[in-house]
PDB file of C-alpha atoms and ligand atoms in Angstrom:
ATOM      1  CA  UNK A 118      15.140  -9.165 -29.537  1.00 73.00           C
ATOM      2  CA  UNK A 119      14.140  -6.116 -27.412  1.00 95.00           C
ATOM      3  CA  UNK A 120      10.939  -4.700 -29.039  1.00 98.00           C
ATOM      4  CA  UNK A 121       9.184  -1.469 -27.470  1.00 98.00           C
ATOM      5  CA  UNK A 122       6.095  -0.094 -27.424  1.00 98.00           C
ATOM      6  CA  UNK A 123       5.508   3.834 -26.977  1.00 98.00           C
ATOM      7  CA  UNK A 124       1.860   4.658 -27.331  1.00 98.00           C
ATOM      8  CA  UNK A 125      -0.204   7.952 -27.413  1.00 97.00           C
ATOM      9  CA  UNK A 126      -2.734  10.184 -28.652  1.00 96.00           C
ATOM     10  CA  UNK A 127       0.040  12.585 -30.573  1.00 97.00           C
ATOM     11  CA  UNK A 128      -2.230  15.280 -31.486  1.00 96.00           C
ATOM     12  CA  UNK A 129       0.024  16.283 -32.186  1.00 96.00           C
ATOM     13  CA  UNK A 130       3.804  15.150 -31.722  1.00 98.00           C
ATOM     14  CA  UNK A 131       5.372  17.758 -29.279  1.00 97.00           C
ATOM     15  CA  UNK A 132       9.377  18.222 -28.629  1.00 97.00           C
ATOM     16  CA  UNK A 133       8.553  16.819 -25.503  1.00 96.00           C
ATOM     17  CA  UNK A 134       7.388  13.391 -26.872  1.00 98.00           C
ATOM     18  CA  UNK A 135      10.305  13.499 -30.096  1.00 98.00           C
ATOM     19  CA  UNK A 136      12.468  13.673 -26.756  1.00 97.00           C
ATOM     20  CA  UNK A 137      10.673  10.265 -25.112  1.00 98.00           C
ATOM     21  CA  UNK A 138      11.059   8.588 -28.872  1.00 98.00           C
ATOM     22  CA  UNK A 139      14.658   9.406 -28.753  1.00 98.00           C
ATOM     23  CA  UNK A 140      15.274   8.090 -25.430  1.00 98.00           C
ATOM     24  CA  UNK A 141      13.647   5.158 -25.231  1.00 98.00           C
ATOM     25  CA  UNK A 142      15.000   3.986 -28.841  1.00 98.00           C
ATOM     26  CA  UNK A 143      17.960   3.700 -27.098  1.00 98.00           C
ATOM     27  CA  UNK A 144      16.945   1.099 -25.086  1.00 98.00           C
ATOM     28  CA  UNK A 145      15.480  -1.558 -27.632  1.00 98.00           C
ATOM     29  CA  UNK A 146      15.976  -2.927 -30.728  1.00 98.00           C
ATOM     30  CA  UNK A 147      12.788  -1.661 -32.433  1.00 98.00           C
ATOM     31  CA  UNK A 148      10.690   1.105 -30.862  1.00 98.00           C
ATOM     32  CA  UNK A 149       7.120   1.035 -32.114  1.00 98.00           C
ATOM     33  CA  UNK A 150       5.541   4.925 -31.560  1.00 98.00           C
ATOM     34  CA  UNK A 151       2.022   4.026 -31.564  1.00 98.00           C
ATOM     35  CA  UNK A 152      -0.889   5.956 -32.690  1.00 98.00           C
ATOM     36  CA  UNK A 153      -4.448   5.448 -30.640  1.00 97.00           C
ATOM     37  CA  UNK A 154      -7.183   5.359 -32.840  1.00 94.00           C
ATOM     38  CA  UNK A 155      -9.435   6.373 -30.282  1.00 81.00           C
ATOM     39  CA  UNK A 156     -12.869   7.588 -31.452  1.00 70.00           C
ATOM     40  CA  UNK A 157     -13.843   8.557 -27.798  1.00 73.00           C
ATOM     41  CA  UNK A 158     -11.370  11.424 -28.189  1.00 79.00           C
ATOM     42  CA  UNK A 159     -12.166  14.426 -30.622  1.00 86.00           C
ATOM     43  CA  UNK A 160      -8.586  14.917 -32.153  1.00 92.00           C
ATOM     44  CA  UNK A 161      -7.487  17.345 -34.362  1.00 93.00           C
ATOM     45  CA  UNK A 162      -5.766  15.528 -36.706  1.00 95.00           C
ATOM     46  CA  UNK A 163      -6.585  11.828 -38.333  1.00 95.00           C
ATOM     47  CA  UNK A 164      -4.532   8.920 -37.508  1.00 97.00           C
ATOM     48  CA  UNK A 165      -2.878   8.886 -40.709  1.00 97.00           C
ATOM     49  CA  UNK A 166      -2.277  12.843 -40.502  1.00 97.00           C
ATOM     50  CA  UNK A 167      -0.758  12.044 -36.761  1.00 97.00           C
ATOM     51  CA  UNK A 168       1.483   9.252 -38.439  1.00 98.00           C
ATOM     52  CA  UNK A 169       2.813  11.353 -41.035  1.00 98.00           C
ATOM     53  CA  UNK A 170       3.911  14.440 -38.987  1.00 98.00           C
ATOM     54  CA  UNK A 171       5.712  11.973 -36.747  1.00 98.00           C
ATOM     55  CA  UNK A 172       7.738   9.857 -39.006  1.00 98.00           C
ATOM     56  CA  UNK A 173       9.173  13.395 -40.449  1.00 97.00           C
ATOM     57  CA  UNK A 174      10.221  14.031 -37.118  1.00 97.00           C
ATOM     58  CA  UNK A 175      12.191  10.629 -36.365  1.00 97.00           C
ATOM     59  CA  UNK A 176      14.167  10.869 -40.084  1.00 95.00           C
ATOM     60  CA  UNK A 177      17.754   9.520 -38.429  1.00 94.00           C
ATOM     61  CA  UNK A 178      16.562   6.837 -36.154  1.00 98.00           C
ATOM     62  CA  UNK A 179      16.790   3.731 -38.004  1.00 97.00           C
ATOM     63  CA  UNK A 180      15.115   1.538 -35.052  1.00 98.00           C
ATOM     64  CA  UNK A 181      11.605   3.589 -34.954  1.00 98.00           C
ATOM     65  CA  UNK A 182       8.506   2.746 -37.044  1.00 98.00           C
ATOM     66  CA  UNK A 183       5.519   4.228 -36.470  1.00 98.00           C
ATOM     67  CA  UNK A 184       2.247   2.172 -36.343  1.00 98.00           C
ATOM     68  CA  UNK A 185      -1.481   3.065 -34.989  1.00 98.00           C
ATOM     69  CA  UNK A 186      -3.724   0.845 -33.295  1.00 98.00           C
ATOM     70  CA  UNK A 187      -6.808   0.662 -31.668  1.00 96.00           C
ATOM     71  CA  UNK A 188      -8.626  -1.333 -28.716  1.00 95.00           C
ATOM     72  CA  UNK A 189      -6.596  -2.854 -25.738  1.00 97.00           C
ATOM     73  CA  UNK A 190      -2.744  -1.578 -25.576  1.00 98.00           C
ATOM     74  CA  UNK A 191      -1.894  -4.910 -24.336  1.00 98.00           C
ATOM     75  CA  UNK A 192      -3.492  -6.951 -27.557  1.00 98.00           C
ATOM     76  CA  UNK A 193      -0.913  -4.323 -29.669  1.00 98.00           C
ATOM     77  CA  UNK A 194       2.138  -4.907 -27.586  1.00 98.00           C
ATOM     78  CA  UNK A 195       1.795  -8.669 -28.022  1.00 98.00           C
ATOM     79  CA  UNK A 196       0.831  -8.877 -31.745  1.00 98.00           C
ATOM     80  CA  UNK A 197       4.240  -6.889 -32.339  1.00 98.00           C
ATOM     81  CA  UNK A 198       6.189  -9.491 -30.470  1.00 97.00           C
ATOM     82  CA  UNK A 199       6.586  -6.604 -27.804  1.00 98.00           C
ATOM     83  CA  UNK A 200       6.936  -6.772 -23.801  1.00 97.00           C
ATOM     84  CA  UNK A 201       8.024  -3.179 -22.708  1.00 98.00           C
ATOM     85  CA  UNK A 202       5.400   0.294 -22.718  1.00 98.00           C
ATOM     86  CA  UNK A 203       7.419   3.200 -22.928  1.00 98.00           C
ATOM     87  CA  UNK A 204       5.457   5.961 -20.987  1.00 98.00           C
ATOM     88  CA  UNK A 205       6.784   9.828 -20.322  1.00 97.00           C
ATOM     89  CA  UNK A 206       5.935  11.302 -16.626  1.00 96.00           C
ATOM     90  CA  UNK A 207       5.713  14.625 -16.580  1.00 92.00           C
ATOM     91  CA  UNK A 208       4.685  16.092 -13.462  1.00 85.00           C
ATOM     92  CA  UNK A 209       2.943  14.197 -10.501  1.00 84.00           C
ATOM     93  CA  UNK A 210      -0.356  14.874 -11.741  1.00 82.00           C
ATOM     94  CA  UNK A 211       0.260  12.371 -14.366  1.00 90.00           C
ATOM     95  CA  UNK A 212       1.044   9.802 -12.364  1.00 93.00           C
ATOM     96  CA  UNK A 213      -2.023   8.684 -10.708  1.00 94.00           C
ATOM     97  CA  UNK A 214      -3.312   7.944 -13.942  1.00 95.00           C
ATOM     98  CA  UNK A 215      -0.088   6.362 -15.443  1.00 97.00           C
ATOM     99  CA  UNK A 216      -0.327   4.018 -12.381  1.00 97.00           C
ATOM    100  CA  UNK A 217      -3.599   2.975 -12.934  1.00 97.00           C
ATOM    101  CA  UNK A 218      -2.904   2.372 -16.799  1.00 98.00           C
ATOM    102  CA  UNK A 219       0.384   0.632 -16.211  1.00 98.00           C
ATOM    103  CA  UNK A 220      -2.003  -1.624 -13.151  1.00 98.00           C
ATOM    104  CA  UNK A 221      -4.293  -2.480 -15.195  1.00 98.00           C
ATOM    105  CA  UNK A 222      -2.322  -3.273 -18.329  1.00 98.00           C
ATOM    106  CA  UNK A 223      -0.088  -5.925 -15.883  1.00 98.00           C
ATOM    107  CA  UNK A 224      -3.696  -7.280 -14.848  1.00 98.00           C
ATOM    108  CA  UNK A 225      -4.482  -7.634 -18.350  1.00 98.00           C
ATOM    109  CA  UNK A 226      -1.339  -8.906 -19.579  1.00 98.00           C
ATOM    110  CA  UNK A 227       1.512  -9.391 -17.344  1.00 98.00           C
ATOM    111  CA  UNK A 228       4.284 -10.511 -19.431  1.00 97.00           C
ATOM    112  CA  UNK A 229       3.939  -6.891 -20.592  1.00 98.00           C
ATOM    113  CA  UNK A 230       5.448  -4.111 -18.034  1.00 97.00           C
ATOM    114  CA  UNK A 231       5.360  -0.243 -18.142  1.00 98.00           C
ATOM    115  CA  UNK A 232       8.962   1.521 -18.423  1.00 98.00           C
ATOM    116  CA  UNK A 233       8.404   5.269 -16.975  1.00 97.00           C
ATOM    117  CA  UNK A 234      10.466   7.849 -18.313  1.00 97.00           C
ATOM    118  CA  UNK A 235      10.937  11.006 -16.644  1.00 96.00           C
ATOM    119  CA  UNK A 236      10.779  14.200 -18.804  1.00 94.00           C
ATOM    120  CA  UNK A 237      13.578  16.015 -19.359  1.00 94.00           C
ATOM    121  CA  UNK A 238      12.824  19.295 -17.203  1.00 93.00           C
ATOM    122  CA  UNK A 239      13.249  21.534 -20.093  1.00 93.00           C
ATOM    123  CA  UNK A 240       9.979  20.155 -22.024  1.00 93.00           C
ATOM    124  CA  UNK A 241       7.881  19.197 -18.691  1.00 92.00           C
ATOM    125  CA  UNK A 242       5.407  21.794 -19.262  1.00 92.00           C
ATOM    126  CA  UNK A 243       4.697  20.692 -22.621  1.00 92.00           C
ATOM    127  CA  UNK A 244       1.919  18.805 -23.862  1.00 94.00           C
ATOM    128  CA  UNK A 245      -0.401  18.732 -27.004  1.00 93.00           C
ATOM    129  CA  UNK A 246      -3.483  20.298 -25.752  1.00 92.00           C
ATOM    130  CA  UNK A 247      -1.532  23.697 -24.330  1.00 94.00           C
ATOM    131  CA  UNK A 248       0.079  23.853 -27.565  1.00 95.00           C
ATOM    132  CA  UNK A 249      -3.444  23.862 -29.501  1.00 93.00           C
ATOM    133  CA  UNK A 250      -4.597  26.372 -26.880  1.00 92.00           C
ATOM    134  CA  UNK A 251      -1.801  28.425 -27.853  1.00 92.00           C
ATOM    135  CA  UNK A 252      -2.011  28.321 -31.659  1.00 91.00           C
ATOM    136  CA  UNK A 253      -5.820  28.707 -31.319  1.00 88.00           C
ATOM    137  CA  UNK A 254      -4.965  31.921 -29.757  1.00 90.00           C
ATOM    138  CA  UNK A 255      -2.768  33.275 -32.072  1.00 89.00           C
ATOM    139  CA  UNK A 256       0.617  32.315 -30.599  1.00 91.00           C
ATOM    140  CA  UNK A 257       3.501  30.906 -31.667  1.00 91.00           C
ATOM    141  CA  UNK A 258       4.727  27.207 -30.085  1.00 91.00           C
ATOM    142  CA  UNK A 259       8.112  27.774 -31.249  1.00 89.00           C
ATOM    143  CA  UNK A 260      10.383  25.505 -28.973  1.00 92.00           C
ATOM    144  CA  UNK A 261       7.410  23.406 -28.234  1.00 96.00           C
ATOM    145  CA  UNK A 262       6.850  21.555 -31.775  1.00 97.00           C
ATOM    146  CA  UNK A 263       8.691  21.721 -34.694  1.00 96.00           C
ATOM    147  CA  UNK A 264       8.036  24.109 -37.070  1.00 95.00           C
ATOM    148  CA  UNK A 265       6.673  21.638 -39.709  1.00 96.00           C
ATOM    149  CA  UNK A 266       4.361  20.369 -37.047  1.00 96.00           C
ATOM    150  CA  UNK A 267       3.148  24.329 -36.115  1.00 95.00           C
ATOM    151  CA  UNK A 268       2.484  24.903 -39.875  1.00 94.00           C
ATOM    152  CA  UNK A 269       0.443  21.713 -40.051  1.00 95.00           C
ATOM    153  CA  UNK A 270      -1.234  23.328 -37.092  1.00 94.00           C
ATOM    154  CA  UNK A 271      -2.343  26.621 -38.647  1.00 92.00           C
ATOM    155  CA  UNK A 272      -3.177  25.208 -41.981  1.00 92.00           C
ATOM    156  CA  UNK A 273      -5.530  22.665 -40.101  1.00 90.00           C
ATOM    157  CA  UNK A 274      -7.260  25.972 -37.966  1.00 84.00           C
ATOM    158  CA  UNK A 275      -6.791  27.896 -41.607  1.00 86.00           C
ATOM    159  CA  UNK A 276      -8.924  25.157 -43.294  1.00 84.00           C
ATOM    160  CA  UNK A 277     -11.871  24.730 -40.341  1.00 72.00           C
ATOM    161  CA  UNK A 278     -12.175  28.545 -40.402  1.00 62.00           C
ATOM    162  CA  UNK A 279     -12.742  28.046 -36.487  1.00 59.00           C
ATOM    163  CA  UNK A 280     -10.003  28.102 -33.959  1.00 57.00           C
ATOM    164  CA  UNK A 281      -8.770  25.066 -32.916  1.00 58.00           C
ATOM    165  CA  UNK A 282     -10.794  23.605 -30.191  1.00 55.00           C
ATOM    166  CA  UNK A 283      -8.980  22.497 -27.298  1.00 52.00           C
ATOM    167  CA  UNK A 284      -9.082  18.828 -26.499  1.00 52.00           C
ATOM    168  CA  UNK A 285      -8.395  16.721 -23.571  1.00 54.00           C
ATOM    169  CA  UNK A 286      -5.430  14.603 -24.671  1.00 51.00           C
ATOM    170  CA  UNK A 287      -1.953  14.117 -23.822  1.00 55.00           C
TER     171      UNK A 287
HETATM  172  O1  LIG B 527      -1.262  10.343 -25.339  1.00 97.42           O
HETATM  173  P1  LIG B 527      -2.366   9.778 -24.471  1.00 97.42           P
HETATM  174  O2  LIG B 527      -3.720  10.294 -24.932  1.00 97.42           O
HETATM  175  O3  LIG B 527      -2.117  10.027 -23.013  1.00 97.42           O
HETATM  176  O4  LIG B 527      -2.329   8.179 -24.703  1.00 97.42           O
HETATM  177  C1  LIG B 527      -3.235   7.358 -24.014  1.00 97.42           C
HETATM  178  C2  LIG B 527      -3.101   5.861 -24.420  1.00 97.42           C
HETATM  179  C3  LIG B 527      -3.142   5.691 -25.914  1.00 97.42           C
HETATM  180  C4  LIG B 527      -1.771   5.341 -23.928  1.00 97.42           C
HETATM  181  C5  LIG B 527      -4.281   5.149 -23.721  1.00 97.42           C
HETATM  182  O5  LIG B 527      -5.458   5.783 -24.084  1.00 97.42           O
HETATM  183  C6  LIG B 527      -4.392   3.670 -24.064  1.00 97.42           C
HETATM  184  O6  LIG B 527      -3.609   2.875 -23.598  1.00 97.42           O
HETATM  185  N1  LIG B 527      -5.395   3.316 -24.889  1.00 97.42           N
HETATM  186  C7  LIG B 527      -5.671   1.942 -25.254  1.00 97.42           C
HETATM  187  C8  LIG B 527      -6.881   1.395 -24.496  1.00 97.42           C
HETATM  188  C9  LIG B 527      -6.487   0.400 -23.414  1.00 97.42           C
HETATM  189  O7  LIG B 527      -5.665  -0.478 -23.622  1.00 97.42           O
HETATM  190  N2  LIG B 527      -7.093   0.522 -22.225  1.00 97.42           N
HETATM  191  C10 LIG B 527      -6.844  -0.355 -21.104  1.00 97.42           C
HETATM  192  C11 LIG B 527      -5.670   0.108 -20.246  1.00 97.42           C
HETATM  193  S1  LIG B 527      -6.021   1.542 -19.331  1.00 97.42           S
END
């Protein structure tokens, strides 16, 4: 049985990534979207907050459950009976660091490989942190995350009574 991984931050769940979920649960039985729980980061939202916003957004597909983890990638992918990372490329700036994940993972653990995934042009400027920039500003991220996902967004500045700091994540 085809199992995949597709890990991230989600901080939240972008079109951009709903688009990667879509696509690669195409491609394997079971698609695990996987939540880091990584306390390095400073994310907006918990891990169970993150979880929640993304299984409203992948009602229909039958073959995704969404999971977090934390520690090595690698340990994850096995314990789920996994052998394939799904990973989105944006632009080429993301790929030097993508290669060195997807290098080090196959050092790690090479029965497990990375699967790239090119982004479809029309969300390749997307990602989580320009979309918290943007709401922290006052904008609107229509066409970038749903609109569930943008409420959840304002409520969460709403309840810190700062503007939402922007964070270094994917
Ligand atoms: O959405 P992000 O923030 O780009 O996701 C990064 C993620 C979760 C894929 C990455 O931080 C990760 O793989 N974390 C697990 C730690 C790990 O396994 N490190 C060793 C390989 S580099």
């Amino acid at each position: 049985m085809k199992i995949g991984v597709y890990p991230g931050s989600f901080d939240p769940i972008t079109h951009g990534h709903l688009d990667i979920i879509k696509r690669a649960a195409v491609l394997v039985e079971t698609l695990y979207v996987a939540v880091v729980a990584n306390p390095n980061k400073n994310p907006l939202f918990s891990v169970e907050e993150r979880s929640e916003m993304i299984r409203r957004e992948i009602q229909g597909l039958p073959n995704v459950k969404v999971d977090s983890f934390h520690g090595l990638l690698v340990e994850y992918v096995k314990s789920k009976g996994a052998r394939i990372i799904f990973k989105g490329l944006r632009a080429i700036s993301d790929f030097e660091s993508e290669f060195q994940m997807a290098l080090v993972n196959r050092e790690l653990e090479p029965s497990v490989d990375t699967l790239f995934l090119m982004t479809s042009p029309h969300y390749a400027f997307l990602s989580s942190s320009v979309i918290k920039q943007v709401i922290s500003l006052g904008g609107e991220a229509k066409g970038m995350v749903s609109d569930f996902v943008a409420r959840r967004m304002k409520e969460k500045q709403a309840q810190s009574g700062t503007p939402i700091k922007k964070v270094k994540s994917g």
